[in-house]
PDB file of C-alpha atoms in Angstrom:
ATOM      1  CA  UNK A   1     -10.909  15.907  -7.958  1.00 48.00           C
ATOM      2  CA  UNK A   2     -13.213  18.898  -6.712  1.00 61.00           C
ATOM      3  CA  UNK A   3     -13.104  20.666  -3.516  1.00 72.00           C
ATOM      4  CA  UNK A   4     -16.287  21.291  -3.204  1.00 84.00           C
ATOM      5  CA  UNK A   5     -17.840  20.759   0.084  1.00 91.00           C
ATOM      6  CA  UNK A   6     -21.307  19.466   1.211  1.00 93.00           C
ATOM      7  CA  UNK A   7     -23.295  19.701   4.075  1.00 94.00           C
ATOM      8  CA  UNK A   8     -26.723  17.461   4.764  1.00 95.00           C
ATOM      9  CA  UNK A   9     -30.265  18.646   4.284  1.00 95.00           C
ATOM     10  CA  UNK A  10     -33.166  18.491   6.660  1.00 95.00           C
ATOM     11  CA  UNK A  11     -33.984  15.601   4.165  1.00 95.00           C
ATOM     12  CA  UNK A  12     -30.780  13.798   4.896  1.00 95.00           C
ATOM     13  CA  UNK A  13     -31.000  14.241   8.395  1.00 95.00           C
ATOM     14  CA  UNK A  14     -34.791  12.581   8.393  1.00 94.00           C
ATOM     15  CA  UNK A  15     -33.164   9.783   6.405  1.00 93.00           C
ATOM     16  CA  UNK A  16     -30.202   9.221   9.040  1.00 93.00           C
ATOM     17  CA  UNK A  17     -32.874   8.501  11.654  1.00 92.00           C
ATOM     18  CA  UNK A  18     -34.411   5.648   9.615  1.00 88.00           C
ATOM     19  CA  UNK A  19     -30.621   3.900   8.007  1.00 73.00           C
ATOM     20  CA  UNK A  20     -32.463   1.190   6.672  1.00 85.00           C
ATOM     21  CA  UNK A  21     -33.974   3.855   3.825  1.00 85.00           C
ATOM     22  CA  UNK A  22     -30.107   4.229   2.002  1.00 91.00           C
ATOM     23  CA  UNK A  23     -27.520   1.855   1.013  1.00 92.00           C
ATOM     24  CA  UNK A  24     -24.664   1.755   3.527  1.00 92.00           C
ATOM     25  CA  UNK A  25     -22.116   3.851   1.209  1.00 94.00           C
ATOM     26  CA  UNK A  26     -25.119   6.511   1.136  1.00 95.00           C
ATOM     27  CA  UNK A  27     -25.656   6.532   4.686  1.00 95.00           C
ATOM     28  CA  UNK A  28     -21.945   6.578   5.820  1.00 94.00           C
ATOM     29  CA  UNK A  29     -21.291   9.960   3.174  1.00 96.00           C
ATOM     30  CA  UNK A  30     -24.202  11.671   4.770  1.00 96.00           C
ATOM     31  CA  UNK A  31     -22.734  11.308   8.257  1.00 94.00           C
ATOM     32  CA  UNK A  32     -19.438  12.486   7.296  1.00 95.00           C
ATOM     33  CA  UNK A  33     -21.046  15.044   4.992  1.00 95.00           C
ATOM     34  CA  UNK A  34     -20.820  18.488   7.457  1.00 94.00           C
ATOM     35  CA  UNK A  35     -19.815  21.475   5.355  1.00 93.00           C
ATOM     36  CA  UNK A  36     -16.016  20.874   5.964  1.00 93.00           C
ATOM     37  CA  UNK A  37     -14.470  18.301   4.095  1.00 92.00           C
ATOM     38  CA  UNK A  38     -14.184  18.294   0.621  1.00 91.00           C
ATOM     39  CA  UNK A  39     -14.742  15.371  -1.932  1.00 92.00           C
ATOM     40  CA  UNK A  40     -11.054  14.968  -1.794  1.00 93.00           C
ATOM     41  CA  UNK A  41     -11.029  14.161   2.159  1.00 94.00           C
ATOM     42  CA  UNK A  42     -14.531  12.594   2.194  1.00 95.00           C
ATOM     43  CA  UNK A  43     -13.055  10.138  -0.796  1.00 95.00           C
ATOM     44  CA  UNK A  44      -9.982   9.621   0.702  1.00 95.00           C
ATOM     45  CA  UNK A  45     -11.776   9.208   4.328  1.00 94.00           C
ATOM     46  CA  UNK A  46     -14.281   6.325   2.696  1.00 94.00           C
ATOM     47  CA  UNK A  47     -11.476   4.896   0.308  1.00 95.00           C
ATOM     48  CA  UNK A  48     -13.200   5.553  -2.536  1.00 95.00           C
ATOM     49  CA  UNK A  49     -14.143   8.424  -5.338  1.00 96.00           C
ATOM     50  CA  UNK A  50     -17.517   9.648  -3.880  1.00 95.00           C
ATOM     51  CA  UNK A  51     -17.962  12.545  -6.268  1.00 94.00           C
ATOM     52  CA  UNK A  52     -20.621  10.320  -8.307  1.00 96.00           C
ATOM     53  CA  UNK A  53     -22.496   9.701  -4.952  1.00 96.00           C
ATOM     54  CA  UNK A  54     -22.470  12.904  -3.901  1.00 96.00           C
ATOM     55  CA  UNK A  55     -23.826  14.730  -6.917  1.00 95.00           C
ATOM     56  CA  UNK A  56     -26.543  12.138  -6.737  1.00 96.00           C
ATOM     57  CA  UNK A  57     -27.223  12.673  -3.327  1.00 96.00           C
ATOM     58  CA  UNK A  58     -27.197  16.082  -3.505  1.00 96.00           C
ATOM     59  CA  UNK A  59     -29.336  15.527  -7.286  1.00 96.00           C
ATOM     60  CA  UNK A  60     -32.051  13.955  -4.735  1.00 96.00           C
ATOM     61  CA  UNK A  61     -31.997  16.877  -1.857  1.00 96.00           C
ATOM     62  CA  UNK A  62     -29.839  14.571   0.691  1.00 96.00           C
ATOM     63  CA  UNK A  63     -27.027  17.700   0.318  1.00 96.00           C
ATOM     64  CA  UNK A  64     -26.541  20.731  -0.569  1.00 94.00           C
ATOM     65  CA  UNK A  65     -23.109  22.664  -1.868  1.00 90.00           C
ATOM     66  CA  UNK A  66     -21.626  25.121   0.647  1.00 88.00           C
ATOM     67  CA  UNK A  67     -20.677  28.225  -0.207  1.00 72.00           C
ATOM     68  CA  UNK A  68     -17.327  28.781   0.978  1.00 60.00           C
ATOM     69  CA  UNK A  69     -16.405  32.898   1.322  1.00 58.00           C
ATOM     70  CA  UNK A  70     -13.842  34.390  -1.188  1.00 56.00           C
ATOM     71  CA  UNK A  71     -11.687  36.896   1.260  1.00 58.00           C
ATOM     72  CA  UNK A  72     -11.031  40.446  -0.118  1.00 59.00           C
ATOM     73  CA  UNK A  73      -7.571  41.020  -1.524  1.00 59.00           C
ATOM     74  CA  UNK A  74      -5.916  43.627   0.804  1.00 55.00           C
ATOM     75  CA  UNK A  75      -5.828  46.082  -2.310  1.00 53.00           C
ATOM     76  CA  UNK A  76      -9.672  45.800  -2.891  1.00 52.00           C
ATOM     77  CA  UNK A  77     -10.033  46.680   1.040  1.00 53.00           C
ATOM     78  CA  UNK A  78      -8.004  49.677   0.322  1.00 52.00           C
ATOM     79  CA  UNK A  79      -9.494  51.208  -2.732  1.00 48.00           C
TER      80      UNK A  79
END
């Protein structure tokens, strides 16, 4: 399963003020959706494989993949 992470959009936060606009499963990944967890801990968190959900969430501009920073190897510092 990936470890990429997701974080919410203006778009998704819009759409958590109005609930009634997304399904429940929808709704409940955007709120636990904060840069932090990966699809791993978000799927185990919601007991089931939300990978699907969240590439079509993010397909629709409700989140968008972090970036998480690579840290330098010590030698690379070095050189």
């Amino acid at each position: 399963m990936e470890g990429k992470l997701y974080t919410k959009t203006p778009r998704a936060w819009e759409a958590l003020a109005r609930p009634d606009g997304l399904d429940r499963r929808a709704h409940t990944l955007l709120l636990m959706a904060n840069g932090r967890r990966s699809l791993r801990e978000l799927s185990r968190l919601l007991g089931e494989d939300v990978r699907d959900l969240a590439r079509r969430l993010a397909a629709q501009g409700y989140l968008q993949d972090v970036q998480v920073p690579v840290l330098a190897e010590a030698d690379d510092e070095a050189a």
